[in-house]
Coordinates of C-alpha atoms and ligand atoms in Angstrom, one line a residue:
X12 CA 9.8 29.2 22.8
X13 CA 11.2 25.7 23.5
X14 CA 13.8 24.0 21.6
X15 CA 12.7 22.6 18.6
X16 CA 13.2 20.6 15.7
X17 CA 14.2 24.0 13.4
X18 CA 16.6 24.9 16.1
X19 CA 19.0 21.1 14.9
X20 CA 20.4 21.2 12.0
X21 CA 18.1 19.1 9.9
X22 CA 18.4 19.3 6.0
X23 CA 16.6 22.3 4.2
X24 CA 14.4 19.9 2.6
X25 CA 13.0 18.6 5.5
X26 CA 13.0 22.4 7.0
X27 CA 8.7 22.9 7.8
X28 CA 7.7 19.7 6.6
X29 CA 5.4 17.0 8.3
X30 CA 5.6 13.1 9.3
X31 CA 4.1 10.4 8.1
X32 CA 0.2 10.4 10.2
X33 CA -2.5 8.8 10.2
X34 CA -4.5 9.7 13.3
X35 CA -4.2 6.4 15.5
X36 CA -7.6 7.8 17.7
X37 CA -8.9 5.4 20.0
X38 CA -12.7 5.2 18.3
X39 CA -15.0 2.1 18.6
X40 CA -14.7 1.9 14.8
X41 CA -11.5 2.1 12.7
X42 CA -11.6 2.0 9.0
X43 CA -9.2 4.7 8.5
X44 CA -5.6 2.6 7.3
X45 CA -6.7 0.0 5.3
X46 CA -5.8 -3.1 7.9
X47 CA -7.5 -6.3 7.9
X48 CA -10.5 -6.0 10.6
X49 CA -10.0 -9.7 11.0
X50 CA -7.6 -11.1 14.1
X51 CA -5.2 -13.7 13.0
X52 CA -6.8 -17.2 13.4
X53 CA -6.0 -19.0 16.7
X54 CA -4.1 -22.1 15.2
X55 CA -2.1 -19.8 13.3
X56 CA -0.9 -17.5 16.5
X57 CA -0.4 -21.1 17.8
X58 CA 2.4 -21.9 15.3
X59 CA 3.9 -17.8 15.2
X60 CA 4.6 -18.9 19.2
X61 CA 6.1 -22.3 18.1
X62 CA 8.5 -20.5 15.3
X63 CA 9.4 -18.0 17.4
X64 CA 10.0 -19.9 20.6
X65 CA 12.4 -22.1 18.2
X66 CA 13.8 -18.9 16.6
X67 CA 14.5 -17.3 20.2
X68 CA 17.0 -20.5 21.1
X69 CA 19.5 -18.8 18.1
X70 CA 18.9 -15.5 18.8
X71 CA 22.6 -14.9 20.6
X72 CA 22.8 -15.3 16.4
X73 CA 22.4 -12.8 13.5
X74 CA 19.7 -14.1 11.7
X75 CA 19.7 -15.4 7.9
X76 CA 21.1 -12.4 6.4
X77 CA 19.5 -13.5 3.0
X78 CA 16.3 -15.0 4.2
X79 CA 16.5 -17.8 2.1
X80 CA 13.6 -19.4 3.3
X81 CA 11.3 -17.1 3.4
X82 CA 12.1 -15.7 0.1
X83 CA 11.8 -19.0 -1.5
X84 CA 7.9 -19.6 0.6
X85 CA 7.0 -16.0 -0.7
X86 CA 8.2 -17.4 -4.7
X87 CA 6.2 -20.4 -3.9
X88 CA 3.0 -18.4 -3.3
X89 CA 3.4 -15.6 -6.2
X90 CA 4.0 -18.9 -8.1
X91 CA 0.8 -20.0 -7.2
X92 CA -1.5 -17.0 -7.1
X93 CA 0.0 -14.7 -9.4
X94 CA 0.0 -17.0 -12.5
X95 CA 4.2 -16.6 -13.1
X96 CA 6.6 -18.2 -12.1
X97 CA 8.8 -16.7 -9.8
X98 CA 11.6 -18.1 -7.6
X99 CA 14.5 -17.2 -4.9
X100 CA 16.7 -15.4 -6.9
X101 CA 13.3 -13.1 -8.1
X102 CA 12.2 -12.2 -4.9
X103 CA 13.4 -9.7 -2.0
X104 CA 11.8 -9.3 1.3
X105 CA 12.1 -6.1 3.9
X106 CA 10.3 -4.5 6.7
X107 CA 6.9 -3.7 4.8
X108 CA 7.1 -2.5 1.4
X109 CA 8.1 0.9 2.5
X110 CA 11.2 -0.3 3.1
X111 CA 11.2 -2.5 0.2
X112 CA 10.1 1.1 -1.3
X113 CA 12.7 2.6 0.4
X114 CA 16.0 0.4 -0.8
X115 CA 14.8 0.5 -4.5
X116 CA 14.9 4.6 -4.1
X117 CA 18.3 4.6 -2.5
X118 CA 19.6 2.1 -5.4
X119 CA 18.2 4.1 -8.2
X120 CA 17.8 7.2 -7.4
X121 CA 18.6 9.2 -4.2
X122 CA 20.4 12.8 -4.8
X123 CA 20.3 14.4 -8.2
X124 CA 17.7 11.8 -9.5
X125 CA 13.7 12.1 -9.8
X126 CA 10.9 9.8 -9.2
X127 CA 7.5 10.2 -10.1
X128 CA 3.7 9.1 -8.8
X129 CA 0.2 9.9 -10.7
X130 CA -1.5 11.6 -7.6
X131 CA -3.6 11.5 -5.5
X132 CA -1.6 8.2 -4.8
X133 CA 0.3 6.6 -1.7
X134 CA 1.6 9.3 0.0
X135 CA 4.9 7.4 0.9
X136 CA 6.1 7.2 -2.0
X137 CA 7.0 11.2 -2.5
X138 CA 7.9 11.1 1.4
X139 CA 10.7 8.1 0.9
X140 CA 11.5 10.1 -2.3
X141 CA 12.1 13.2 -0.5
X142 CA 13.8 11.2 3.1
X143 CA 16.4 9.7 0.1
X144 CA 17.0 13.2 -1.5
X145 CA 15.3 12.1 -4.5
X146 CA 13.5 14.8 -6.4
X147 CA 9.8 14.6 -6.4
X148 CA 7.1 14.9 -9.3
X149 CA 3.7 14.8 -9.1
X150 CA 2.3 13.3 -12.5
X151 CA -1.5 14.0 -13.4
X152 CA -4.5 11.2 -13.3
X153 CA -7.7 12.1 -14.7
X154 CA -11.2 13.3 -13.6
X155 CA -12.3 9.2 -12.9
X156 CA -8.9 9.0 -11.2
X157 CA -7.2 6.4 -13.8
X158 CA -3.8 7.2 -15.2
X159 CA -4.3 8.9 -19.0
X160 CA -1.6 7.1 -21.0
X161 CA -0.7 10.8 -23.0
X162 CA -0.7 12.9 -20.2
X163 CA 1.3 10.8 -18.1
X164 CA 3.7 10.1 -20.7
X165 CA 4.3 13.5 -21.7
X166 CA 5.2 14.4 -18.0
X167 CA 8.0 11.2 -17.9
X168 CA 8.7 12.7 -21.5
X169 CA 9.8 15.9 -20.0
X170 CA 11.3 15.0 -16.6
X171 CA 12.3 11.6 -17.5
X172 CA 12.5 10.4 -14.3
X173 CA 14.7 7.2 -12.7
X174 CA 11.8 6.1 -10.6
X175 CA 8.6 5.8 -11.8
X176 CA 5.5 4.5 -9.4
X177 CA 2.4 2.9 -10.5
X178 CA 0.0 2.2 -7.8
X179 CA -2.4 -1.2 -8.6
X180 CA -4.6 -0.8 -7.1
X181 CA -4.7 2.7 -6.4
X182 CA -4.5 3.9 -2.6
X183 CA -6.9 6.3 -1.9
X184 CA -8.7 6.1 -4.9
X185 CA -9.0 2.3 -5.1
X186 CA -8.8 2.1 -9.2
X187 CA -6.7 -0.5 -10.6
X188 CA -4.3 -0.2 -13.5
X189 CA -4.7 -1.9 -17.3
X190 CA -2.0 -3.6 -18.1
X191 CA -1.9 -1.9 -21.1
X192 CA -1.5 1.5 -19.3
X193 CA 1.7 -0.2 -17.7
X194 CA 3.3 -1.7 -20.4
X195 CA 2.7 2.1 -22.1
X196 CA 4.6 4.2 -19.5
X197 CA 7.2 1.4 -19.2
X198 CA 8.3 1.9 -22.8
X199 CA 7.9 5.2 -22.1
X200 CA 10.0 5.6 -19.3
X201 CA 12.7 3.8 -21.2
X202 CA 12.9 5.9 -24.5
X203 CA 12.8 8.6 -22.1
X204 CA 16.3 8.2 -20.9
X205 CA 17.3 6.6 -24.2
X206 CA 21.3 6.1 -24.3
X207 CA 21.1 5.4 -20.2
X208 CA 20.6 1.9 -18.5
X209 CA 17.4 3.1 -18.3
X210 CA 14.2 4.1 -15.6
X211 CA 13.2 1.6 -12.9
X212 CA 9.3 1.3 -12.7
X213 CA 7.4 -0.1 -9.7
X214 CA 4.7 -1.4 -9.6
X215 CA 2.9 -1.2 -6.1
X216 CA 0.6 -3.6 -5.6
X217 CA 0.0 -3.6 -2.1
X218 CA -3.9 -4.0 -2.5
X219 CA -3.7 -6.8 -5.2
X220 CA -5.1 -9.8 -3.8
X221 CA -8.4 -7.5 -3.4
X222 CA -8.5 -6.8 -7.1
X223 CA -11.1 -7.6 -9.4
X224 CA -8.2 -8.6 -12.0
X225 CA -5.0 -10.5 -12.1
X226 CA -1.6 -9.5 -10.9
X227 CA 0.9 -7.8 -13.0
X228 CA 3.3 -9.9 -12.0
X229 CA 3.8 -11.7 -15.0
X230 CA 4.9 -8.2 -16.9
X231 CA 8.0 -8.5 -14.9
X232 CA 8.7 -11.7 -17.7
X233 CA 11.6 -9.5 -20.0
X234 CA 11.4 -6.4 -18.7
X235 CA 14.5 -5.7 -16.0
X236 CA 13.3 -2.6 -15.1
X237 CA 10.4 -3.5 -13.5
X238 CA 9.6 -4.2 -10.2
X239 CA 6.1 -5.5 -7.9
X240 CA 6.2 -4.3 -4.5
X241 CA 3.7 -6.6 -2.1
X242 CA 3.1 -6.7 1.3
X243 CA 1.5 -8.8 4.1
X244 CA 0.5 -6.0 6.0
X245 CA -3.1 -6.5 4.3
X246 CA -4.2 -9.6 2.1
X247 CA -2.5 -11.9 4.9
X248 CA -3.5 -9.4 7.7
X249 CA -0.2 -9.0 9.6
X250 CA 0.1 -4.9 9.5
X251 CA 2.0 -5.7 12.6
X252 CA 4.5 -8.1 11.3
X253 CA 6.2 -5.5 9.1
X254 CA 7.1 -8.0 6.3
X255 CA 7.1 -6.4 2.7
X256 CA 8.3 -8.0 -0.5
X257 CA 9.4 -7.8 -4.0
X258 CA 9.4 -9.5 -7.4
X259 CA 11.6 -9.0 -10.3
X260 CA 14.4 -9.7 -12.5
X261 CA 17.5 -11.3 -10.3
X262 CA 19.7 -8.2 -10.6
X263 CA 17.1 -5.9 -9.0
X264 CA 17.5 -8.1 -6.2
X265 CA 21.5 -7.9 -6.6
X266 CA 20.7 -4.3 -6.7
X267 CA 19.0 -4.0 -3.2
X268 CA 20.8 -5.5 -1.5
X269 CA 24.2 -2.6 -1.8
X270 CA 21.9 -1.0 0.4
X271 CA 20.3 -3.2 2.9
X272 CA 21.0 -2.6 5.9
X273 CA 23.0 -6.3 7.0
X274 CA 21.1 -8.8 8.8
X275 CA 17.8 -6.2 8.5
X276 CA 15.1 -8.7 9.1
X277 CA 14.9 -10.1 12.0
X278 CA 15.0 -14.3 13.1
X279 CA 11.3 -13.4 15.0
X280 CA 9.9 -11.3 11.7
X281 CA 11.2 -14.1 9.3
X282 CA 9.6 -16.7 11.8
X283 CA 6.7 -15.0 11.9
X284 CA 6.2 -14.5 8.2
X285 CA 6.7 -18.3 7.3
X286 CA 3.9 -18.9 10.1
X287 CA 1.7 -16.8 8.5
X288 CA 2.6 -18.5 5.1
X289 CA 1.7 -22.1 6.1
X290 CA -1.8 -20.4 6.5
X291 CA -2.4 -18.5 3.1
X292 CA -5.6 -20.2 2.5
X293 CA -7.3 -19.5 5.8
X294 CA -6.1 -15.8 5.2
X295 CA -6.8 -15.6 1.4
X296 CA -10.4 -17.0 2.9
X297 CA -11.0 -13.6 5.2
X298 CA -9.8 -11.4 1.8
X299 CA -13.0 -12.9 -0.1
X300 CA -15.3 -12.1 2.6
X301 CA -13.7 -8.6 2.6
X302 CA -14.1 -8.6 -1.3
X303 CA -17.6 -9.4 -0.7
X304 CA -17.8 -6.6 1.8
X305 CA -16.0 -4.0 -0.3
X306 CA -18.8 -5.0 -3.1
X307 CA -21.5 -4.3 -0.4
X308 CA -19.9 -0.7 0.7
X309 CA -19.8 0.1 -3.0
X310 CA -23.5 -0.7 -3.2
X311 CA -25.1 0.5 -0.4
X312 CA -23.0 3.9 -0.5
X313 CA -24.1 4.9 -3.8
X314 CA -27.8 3.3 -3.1
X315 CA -27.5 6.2 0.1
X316 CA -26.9 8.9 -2.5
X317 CA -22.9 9.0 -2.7
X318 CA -20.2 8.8 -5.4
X319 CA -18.2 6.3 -5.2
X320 CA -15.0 5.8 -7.1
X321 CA -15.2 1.9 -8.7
X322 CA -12.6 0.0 -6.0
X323 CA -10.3 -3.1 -6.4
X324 CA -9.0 -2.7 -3.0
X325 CA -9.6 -3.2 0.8
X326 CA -11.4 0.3 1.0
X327 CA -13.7 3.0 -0.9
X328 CA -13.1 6.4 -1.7
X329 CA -16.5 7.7 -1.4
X330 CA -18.1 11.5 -2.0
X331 CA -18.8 14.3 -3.5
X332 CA -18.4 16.8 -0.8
X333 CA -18.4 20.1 -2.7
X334 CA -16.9 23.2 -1.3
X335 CA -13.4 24.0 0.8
X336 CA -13.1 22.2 4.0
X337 CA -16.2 20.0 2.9
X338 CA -14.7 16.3 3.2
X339 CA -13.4 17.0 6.2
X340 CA -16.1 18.5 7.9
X341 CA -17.8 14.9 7.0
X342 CA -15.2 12.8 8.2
X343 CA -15.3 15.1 11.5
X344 CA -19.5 14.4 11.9
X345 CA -18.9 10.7 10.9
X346 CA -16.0 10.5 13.8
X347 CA -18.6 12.1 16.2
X348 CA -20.4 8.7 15.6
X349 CA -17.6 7.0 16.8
X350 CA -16.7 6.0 13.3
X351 CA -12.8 6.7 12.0
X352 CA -12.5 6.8 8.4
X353 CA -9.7 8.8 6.8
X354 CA -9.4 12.1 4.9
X355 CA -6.5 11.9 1.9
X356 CA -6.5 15.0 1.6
X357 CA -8.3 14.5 -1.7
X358 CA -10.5 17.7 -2.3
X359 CA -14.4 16.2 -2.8
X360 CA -13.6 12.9 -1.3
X361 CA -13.5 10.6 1.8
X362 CA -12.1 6.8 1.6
X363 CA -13.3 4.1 3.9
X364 CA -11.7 0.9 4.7
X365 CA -13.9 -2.5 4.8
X366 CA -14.2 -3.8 7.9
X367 CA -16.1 -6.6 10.0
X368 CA -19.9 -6.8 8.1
X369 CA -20.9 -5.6 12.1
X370 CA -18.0 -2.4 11.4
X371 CA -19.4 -1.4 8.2
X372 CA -23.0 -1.6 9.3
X373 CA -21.8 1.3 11.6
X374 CA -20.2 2.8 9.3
X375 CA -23.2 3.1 6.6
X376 CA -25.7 3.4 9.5
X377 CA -23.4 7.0 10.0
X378 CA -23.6 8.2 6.8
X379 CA -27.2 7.4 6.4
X380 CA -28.0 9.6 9.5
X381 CA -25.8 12.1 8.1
X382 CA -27.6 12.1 4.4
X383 CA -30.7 12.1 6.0
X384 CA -30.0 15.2 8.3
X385 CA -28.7 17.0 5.2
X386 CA -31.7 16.4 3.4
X387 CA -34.0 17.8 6.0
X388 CA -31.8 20.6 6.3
X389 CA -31.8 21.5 2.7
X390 CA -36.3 21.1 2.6
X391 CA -36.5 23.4 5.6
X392 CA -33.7 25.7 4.2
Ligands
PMP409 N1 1.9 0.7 -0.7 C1 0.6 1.1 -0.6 C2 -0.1 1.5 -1.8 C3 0.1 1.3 0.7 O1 -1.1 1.8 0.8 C4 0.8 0.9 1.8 C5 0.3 1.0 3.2 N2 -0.8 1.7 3.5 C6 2.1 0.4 1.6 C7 2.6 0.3 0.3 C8 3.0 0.1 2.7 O2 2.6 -1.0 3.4 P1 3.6 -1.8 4.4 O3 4.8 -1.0 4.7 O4 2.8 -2.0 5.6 O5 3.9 -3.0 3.6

């Protein structure tokens, strides 16, 4: 036996357990993590290289430990898309929102202290809880996969948790979250832990600027304890830059940052990030063609013979595959065609990510050749 990770002495809780993992497989088609198919436009690239090259003449320098500037670009354009007014003193910015995701877990909640998801949901979010010592509870979502405002209430009313996660829209579902539905565990989360400074809620929006709906940004207007997580790893397709965001009252962002790390963002990702800023509209261009594409997936999946779970995202959680083992004995035949598309883990149910129109044509021209082989194969049975 070699040496091996039970042989250090790691923490019981992370005694067994596995990482973070996507497959990263090297397959002519990848619509397995939700990424933007489309390459950042050439002009754009031109102007990271300009930023950077100006950021790397200060980089003997610890860069703007409160990234003024880019905090105040990222205000300007919630301002401007979400329909409330944010500014500086609103908004936090960290290395993707799982790190955003990470600080607000060590700030309010960490050891002896809960946090809760309505799953299936972003897996990250009970992994950060767990890396931060913060208990873990898996709330309940119905058969459509929306949150039931009873049920989920009833589980904060028992646990009443310090964190408490709404995903809007939903990964790997797709399904977005009423307002309503938000404002409801919110006040429900408070009275919950009546008598204390209350529960922090967060509301993930990583997808957003996919949905079918507004923001829920402007919920954040008198309500402290609530928080929107973003990111720019999708709308403004920049997975790679690692740049994550949040809005919310000012003394969340007090709050952060007794746990940032200092100087945590670096001169070339805040560069990078105001580049990619001075081109939101070229980028918020390529998220309606993918809205459009999305749209089509939805279509043409259920035209094939599929379920397919309504979406407000990048991506489409697709099925029924009935029977143990069944989804991923799908996604295994649809990788044989040299398409990637991911398995949550979601009994019944494969999700897909919208790609190029030329990716997804591979992708449905897959699953047609799978539905038709299944047909034969059931006549002749
Ligand atoms: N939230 C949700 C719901 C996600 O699906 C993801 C990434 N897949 C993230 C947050 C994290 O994204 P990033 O760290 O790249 O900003």
């Amino acid at each position: 036996m070699t040496f091996g990770i039970d042989d250090l002495p790691i923490r019981d809780e992370l005694r067994g357990k596995s990482p973070y993992g996507a497959p990263q497989l090297d397959v002519p088609v990848r619509l397995n993590t939700n990424e933007n198919p489309y390459p950042l436009p050439e002009p754009l690239v031109e102007r990271i290289a300009e930023r950077v090259r100006e950021a790397a003449r200060e980089l003997n320098r610890y860069p703007d430990r409160d990234a003024v500037e880019l905090r105040t670009e990222l205000a300007r354009y919630l301002t401007r898309t979400a329909g409330y007014e944010v500014a500086l003193d609103n908004v936090w910015a960290a290395n993707g929102s799982n790190e955003v995701i990470q600080q607000l877990l060590q700030t309010f909640a960490g050891p002896g202290r809960t946090a809760i998801g309505f799953e299936p949901s972003y897996s990250m979010h009970g992994l950060i809880s767990r890396g931060t010592g913060t208990g873990w509870i898996s709330g309940p979502r119905g058969e459509d996969f929306t949150i039931d405002v009873a049920a989920a209430g009833a589980v904060i009313a028992e646990h009443r948790p310090d964190v408490v996660f709404i995903t809007s829209p939903n990964n790997p579902t797709g399904t977005a979250v009423e307002a309503d539905t938000v404002l409801a565990l919110y006040e429900a989360a408070q009275s919950a832990r009546a008598g204390t400074a209350g529960a922090i809620v967060v509301v993930d929006e990583a997808y957003v600027e996919f949905s079918h709906r507004p923001s829920l940004l402007p919920l954040i207007e008198g309500r402290p304890n609530l928080v929107v997580s973003r990111t720019m790893s999708k709308a403004f397709g920049a997975a790679g830059l690692r740049l994550g965001y949040l809005a919310a009252h000012p003394a969340v962002v007090d709050a952060v940052q007794l746990v940032r790390l200092p100087y945590h963002l670096s001169a070339v990702t805040q560069a990078t990030a105001l580049a990619a800023l001075e081109h939101t509209d070229t980028l918020l261009g390529y998220v309606e063609q993918l809205k459009t594409e999305r749209d089509r997936l939805v279509g043409e999946l259920r035209a094939i013979g599929y379920e397919v779970t309504e979406s407000d995202a990048n991506f489409v959680q697709f099925g029924r595959f009935d029977g143990e083992g069944a989804a991923h004995e799908v996604w295994q035949q649809i990788l044989d065609r040299g398409v990637l598309v991911r398995d949550n883990g979601v009994p019944g149910w494969l999700r897909v990510t919208a790609g190029t129109p030329a990716e997804n044509d591979a992708f449905l021209e897959a699953v047609r050749a799978l539905m038709k082989e299944r047909s034969e194969k059931e006549q002749s049975a």
